[in-house]
PDB file of C-alpha atoms in Angstrom:
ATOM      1  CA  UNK A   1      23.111  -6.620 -11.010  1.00 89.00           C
ATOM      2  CA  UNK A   2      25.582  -4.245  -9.408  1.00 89.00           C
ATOM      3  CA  UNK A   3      28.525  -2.442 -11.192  1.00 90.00           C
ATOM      4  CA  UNK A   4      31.605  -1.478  -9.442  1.00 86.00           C
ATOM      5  CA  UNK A   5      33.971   1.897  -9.611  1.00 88.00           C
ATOM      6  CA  UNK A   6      35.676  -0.013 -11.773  1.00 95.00           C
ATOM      7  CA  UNK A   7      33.168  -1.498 -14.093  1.00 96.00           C
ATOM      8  CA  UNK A   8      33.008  -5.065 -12.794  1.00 95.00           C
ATOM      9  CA  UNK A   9      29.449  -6.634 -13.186  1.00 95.00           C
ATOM     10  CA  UNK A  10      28.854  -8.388 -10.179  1.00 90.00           C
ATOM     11  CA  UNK A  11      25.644 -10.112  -9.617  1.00 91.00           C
ATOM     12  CA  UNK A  12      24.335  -9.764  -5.239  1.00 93.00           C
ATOM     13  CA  UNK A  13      23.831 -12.614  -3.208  1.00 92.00           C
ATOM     14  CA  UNK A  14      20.450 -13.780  -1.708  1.00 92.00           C
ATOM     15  CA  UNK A  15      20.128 -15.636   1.425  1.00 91.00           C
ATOM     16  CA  UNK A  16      20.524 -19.323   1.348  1.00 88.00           C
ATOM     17  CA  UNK A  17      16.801 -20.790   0.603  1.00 86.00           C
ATOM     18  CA  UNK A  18      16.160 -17.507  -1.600  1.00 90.00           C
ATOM     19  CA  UNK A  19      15.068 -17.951  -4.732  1.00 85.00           C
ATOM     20  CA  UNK A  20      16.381 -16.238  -7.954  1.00 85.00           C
ATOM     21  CA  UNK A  21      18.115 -13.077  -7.832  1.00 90.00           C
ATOM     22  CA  UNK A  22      17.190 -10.503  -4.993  1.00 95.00           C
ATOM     23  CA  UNK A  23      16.123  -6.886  -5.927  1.00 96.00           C
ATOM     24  CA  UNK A  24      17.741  -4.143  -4.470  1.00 96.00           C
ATOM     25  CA  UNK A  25      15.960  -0.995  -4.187  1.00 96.00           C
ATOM     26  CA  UNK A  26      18.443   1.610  -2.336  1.00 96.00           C
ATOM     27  CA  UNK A  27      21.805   1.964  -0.609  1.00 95.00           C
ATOM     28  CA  UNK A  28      23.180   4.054   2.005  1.00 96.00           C
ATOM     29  CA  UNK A  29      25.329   6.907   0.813  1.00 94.00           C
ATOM     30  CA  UNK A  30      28.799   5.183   1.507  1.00 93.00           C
ATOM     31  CA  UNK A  31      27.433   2.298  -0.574  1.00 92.00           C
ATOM     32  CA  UNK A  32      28.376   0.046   2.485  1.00 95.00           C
ATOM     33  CA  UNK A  33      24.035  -0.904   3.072  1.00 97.00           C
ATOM     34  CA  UNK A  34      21.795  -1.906   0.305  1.00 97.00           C
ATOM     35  CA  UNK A  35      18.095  -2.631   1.340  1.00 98.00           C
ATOM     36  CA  UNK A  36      15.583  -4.977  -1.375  1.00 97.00           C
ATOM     37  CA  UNK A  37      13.996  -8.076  -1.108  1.00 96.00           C
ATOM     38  CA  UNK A  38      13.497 -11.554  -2.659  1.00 95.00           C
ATOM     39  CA  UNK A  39      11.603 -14.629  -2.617  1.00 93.00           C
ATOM     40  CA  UNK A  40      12.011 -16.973   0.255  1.00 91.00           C
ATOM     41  CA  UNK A  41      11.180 -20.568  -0.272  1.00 83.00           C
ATOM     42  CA  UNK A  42      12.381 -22.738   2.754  1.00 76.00           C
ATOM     43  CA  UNK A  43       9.167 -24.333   3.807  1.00 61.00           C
ATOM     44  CA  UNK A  44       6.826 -23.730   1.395  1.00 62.00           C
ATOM     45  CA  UNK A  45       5.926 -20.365   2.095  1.00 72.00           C
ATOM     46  CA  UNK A  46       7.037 -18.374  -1.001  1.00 87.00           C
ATOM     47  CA  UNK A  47       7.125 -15.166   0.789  1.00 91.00           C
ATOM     48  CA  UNK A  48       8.974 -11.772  -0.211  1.00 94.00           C
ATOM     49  CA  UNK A  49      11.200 -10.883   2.696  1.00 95.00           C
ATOM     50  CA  UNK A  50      12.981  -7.914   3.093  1.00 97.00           C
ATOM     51  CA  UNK A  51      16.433  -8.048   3.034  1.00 97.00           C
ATOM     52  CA  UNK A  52      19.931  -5.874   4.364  1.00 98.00           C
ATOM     53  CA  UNK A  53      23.038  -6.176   2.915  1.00 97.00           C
ATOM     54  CA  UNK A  54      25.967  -5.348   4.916  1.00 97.00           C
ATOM     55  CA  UNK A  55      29.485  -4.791   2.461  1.00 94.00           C
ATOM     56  CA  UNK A  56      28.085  -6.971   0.070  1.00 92.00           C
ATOM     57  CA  UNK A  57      26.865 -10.224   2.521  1.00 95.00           C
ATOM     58  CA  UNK A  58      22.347 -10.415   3.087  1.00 96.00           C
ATOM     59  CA  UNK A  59      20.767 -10.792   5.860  1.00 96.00           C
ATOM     60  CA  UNK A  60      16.729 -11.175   6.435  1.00 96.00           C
ATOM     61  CA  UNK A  61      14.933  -8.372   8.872  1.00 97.00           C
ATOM     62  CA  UNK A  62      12.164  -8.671  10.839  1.00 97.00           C
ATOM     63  CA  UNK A  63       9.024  -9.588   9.317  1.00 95.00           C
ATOM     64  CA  UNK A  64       5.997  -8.057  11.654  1.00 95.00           C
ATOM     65  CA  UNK A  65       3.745 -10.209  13.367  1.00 92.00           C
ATOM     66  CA  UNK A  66       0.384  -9.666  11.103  1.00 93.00           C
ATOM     67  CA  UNK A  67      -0.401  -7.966   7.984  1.00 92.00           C
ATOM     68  CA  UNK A  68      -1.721  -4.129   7.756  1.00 94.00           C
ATOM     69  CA  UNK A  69      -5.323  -5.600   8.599  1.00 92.00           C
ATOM     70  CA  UNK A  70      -4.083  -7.845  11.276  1.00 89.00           C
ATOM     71  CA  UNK A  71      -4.000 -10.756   8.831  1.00 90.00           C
ATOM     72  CA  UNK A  72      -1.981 -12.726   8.086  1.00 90.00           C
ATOM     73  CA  UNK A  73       1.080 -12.361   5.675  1.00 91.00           C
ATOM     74  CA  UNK A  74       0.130 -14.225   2.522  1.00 90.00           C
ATOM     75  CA  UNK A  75       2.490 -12.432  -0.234  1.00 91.00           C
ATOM     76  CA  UNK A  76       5.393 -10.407   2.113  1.00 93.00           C
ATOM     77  CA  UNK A  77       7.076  -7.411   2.600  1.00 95.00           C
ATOM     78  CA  UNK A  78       9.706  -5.395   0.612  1.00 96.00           C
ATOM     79  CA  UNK A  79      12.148  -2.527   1.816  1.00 98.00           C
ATOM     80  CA  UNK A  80      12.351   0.212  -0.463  1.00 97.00           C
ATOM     81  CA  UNK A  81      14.292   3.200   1.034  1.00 97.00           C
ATOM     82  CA  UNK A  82      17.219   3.533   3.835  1.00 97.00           C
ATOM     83  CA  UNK A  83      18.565   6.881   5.202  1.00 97.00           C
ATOM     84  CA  UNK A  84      21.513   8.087   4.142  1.00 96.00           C
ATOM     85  CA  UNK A  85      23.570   6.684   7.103  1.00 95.00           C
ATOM     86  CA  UNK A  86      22.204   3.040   6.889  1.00 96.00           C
ATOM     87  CA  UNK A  87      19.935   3.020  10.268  1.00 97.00           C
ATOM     88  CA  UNK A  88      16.625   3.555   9.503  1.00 98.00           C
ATOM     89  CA  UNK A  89      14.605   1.307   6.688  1.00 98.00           C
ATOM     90  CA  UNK A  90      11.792   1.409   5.203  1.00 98.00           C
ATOM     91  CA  UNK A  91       9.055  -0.382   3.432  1.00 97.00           C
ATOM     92  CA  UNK A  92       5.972  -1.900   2.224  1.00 96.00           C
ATOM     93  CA  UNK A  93       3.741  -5.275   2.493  1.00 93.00           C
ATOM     94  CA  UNK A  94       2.107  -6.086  -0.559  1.00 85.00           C
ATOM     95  CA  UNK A  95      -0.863  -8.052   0.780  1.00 83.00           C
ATOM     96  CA  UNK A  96      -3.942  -8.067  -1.183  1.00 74.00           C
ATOM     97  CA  UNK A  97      -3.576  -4.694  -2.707  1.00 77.00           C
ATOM     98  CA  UNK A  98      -3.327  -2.882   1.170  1.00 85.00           C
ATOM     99  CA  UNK A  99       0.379  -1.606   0.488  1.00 92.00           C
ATOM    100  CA  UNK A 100       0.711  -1.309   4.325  1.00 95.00           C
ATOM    101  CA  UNK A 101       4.410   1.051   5.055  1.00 97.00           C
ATOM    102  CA  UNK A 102       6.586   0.000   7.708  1.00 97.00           C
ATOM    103  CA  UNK A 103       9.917   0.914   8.724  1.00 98.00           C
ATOM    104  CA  UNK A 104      13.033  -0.615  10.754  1.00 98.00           C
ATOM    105  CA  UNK A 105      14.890   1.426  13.435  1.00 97.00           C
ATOM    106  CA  UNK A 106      17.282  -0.234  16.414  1.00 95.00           C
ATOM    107  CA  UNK A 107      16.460  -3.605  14.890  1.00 93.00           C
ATOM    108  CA  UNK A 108      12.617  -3.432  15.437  1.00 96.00           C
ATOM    109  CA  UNK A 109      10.392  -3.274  12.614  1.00 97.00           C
ATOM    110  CA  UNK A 110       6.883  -1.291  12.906  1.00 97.00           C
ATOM    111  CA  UNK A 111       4.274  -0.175  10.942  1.00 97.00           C
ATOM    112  CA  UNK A 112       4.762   3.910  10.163  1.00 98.00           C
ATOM    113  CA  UNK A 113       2.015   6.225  11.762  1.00 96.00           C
ATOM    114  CA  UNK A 114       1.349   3.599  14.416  1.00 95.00           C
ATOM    115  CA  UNK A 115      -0.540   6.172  16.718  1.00 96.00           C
ATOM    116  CA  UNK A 116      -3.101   6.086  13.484  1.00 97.00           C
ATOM    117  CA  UNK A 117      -2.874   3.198  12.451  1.00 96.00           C
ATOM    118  CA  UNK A 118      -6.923   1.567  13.457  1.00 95.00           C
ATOM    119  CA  UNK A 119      -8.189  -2.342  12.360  1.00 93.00           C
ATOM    120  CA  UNK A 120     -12.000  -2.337  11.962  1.00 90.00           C
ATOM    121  CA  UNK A 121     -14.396  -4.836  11.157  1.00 87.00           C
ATOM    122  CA  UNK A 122     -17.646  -5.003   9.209  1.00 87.00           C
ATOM    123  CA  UNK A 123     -20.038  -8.434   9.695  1.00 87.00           C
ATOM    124  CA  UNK A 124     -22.009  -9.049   6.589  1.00 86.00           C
ATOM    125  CA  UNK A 125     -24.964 -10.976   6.531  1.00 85.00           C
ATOM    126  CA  UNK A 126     -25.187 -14.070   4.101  1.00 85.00           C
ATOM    127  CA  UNK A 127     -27.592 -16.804   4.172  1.00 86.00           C
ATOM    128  CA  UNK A 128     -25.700 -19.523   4.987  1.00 88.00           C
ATOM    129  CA  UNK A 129     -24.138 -17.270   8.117  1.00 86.00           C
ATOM    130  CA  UNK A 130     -22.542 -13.710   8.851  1.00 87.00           C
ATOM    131  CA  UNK A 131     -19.445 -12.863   8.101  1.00 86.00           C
ATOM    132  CA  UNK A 132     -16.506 -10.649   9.381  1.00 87.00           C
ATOM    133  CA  UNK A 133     -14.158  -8.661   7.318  1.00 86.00           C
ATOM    134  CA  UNK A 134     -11.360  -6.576   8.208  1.00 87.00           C
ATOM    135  CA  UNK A 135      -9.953  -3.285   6.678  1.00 88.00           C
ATOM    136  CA  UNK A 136      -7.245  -0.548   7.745  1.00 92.00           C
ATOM    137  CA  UNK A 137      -6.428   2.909   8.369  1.00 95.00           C
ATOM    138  CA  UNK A 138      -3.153   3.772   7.916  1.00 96.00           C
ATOM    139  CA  UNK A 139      -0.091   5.234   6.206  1.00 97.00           C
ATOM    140  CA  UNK A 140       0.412   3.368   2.903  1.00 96.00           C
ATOM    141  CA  UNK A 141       2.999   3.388  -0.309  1.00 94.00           C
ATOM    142  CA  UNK A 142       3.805   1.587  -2.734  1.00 90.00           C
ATOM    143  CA  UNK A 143       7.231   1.050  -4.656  1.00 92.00           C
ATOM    144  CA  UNK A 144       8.657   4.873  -4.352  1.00 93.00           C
ATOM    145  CA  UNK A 145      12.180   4.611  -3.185  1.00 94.00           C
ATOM    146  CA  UNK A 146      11.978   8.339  -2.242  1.00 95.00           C
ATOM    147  CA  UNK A 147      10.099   8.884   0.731  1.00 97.00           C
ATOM    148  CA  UNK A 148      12.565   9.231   3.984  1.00 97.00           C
ATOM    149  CA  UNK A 149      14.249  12.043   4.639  1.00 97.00           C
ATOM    150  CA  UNK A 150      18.145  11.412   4.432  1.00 96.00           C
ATOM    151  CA  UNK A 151      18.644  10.885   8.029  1.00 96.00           C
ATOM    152  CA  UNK A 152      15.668   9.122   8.644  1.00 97.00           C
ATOM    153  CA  UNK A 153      13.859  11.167  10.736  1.00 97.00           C
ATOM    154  CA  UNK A 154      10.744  12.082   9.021  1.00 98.00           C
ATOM    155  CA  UNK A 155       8.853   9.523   6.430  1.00 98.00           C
ATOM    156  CA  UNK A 156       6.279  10.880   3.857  1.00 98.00           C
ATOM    157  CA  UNK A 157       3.263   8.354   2.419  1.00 97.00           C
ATOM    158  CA  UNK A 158      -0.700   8.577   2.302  1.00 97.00           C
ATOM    159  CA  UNK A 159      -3.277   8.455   4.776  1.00 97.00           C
ATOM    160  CA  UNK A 160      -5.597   6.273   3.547  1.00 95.00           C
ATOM    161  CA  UNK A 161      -9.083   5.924   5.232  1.00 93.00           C
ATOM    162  CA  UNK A 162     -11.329   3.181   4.452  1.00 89.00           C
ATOM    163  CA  UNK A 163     -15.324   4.146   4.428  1.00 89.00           C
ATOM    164  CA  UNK A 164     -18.131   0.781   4.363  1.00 86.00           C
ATOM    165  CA  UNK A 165     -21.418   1.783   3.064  1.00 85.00           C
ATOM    166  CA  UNK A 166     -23.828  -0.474   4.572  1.00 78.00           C
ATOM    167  CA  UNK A 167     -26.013  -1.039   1.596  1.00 81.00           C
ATOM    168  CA  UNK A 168     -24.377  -2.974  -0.429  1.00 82.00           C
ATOM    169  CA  UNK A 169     -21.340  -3.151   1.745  1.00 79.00           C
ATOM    170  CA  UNK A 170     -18.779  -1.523  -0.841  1.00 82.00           C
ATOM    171  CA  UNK A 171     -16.191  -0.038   0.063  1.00 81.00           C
ATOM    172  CA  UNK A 172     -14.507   3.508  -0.640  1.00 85.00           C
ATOM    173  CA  UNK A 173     -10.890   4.145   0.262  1.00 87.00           C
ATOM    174  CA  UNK A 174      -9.708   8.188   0.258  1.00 92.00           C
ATOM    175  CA  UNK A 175      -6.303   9.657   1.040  1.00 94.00           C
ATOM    176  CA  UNK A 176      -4.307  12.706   1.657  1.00 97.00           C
ATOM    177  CA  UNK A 177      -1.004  13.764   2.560  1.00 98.00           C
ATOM    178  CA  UNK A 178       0.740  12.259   5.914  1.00 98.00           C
ATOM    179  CA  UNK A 179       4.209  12.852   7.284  1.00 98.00           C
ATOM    180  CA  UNK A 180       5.519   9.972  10.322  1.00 98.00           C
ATOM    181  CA  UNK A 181       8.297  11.180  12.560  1.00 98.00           C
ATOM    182  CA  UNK A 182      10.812   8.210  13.746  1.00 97.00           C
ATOM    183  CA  UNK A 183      12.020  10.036  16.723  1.00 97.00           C
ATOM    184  CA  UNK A 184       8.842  11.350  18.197  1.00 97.00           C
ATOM    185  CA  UNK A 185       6.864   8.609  16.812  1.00 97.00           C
ATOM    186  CA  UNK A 186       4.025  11.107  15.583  1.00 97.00           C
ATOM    187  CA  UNK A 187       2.133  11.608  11.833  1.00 98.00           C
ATOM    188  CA  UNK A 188       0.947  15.086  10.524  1.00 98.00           C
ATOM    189  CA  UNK A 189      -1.897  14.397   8.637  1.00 98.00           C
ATOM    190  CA  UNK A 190      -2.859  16.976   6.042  1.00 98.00           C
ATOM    191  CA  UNK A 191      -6.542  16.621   5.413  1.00 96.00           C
ATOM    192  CA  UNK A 192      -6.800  19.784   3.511  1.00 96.00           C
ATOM    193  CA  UNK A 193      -5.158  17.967   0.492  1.00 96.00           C
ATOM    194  CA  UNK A 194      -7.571  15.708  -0.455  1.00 95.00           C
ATOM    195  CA  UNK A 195      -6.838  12.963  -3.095  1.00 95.00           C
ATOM    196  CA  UNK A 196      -3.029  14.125  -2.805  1.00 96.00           C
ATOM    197  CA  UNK A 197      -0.009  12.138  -0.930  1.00 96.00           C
ATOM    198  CA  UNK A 198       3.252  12.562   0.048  1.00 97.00           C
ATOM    199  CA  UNK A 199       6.055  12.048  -1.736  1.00 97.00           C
ATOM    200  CA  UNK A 200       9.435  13.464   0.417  1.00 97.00           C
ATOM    201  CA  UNK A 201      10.411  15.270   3.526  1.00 97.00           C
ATOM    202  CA  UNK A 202      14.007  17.055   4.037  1.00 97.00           C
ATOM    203  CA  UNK A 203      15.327  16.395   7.694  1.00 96.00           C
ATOM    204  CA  UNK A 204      14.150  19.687   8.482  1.00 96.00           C
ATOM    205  CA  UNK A 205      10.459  19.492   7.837  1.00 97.00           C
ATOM    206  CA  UNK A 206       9.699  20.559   4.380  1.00 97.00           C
ATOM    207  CA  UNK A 207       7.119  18.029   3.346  1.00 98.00           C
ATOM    208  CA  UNK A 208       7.069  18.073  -0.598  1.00 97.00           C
ATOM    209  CA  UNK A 209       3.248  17.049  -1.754  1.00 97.00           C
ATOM    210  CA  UNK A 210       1.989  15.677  -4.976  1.00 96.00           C
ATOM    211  CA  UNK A 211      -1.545  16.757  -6.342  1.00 94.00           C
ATOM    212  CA  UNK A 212      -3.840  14.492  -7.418  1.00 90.00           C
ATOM    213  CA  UNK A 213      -4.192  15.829 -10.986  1.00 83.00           C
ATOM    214  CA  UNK A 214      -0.956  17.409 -12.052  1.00 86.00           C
ATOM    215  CA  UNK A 215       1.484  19.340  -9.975  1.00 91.00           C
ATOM    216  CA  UNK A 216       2.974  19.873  -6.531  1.00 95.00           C
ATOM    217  CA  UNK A 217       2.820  21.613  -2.880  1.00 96.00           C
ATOM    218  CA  UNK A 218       5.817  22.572   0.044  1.00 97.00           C
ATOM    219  CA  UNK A 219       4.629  22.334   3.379  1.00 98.00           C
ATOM    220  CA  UNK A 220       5.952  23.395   6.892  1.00 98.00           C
ATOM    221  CA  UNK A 221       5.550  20.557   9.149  1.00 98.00           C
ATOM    222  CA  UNK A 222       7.098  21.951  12.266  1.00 96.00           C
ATOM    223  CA  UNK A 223       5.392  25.656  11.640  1.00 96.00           C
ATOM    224  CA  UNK A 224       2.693  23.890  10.205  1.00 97.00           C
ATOM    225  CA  UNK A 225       2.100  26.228   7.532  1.00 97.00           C
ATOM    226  CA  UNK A 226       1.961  26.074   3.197  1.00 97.00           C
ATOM    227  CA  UNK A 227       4.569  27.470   2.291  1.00 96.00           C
ATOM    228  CA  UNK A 228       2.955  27.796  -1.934  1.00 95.00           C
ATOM    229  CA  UNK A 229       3.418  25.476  -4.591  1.00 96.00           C
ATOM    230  CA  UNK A 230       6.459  23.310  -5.640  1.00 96.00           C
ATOM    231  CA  UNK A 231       7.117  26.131  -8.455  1.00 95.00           C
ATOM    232  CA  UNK A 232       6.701  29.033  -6.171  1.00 96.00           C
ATOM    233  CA  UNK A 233       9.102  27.239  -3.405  1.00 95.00           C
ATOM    234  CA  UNK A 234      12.156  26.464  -6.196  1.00 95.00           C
ATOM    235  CA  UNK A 235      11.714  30.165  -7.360  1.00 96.00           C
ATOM    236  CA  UNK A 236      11.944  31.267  -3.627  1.00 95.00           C
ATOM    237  CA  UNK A 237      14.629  29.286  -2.531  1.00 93.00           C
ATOM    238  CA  UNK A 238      17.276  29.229  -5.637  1.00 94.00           C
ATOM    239  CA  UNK A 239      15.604  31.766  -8.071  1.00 97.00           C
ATOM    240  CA  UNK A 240      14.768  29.652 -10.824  1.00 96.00           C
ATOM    241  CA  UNK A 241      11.714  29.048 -13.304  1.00 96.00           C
ATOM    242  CA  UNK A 242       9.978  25.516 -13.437  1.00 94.00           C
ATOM    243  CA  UNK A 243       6.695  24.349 -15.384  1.00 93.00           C
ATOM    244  CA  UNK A 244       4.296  24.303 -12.761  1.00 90.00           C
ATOM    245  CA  UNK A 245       2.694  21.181 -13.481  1.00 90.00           C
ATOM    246  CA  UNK A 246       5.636  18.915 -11.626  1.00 89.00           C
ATOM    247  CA  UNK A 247       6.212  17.657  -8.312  1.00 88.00           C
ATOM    248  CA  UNK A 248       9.629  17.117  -6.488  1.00 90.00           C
ATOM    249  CA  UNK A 249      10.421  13.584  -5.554  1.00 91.00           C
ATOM    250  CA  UNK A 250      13.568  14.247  -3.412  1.00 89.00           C
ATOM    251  CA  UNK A 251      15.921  16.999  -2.411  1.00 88.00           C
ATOM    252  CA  UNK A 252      19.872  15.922  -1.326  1.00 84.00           C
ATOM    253  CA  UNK A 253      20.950  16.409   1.926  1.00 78.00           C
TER     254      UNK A 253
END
């Protein structure tokens, strides 16, 4: 539901076809866009599409092509987060646990960190014939509606890399920290923080990075430095004393 300045319960409108009520996951900072999702059923398909609402009325954005493993799209795609001035989107697929991110800029959507974004394959013998499965690297997320920067310009998330072993054929997936930036179309990968991810990015570079365990780290991306831990940056930067075992999710324009 949405409530109004003025207390009026108002319940959002999903495309025609849509089924139930949509979810909507963030707005723009006038309040004039609201990005979500919801259940299309025209056809049969019974996929989550992700959906824009402009002053109240929904429209449906671009789905991509394939899934994160160049499959195809069996469950959907969500958006999640939208930059403060409404232009840039972005989101997840939700397709057999691979939590693929995209995003949507100049009405094109793409997957984020497309320059490392890979598709491999593995053939496994069986004895009634091989056969060929494919996995991803790539930037993933899940449901965080924190990750952009407010004007868009830099998107935090996980590299996740996706190791076979060929014994058995099992799989191991590890991540770290990795930053995408929408104008230059680039990811900083932080491989020294292994196990962590990222969680937000100001419009200025300062990637905020939460530990595996407990706990956080500030990063440089345009120095490409460490600037010290979450607790040692809030100190530096407004003189106050936090527990050190937090991380930040997002910091306001």
């Amino acid at each position: 539901i949405a409530i109004d300045t003025s207390g009026e319960i108002f319940i959002p409108e999903s495309p025609a076809g849509f089924e139930g009520k949509p979810s909507i996951s963030a707005t723009s900072a006038d309040g004039k866009y609201w990005v979500g999702y919801a259940v299309d059923k025209k056809g049969g398909e019974g996929l989550y599409r992700p959906l824009l609402w402009t002053d109240g009325t929904p429209e449906v954005l671009p789905m991509p092509e394939k899934g994160f493993r160049e499959q195809e799209l069996t469950t959907g795609v969500m958006a999640r987060g939208i930059s403060a001035n409404g232009e840039i989107i972005y989101g997840t697929s939700w397709e057999n646990s691979d939590f693929g991110m995209l995003y949507w800029k100049d009405g094109k959507v793409k997957y984020v960190g497309e320059d490392v974004h890979e598709i491999k394959s593995v053939t496994i013998p069986y004895p009634e014939g091989d056969e060929t499965f494919y996995y991803a690297n790539g930037i993933v997320s899940q449901a965080e509606i924190y990750k952009m920067s407010p004007s868009g310009n830099w998107i935090a998330g996980a590299y996740q890399e996706i190791t076979v072993n060929t014994d058995d054929y099992s799989t191991v997936a590890s991540s770290c920290p990795a930053f995408y930036n929408t104008e230059t179309e680039t990811t900083v990968v932080l491989e020294e923080y292994s196990g962590a991810k990222g969680v937000h990015v100001t419009d200025g570079g300062i990637a905020f990075i939460a530990l595996p365990m407990a706990g956080g780290e500030v990063y440089d991306l345009n120095a490409g430095v460490a600037i010290g831990t979450v607790a040692e940056w809030v100190y530096s930067e407004y003189g106050l004393i936090i527990p050190s075992d937090i991380f930040i999710k997002s910091v306001s324009p």
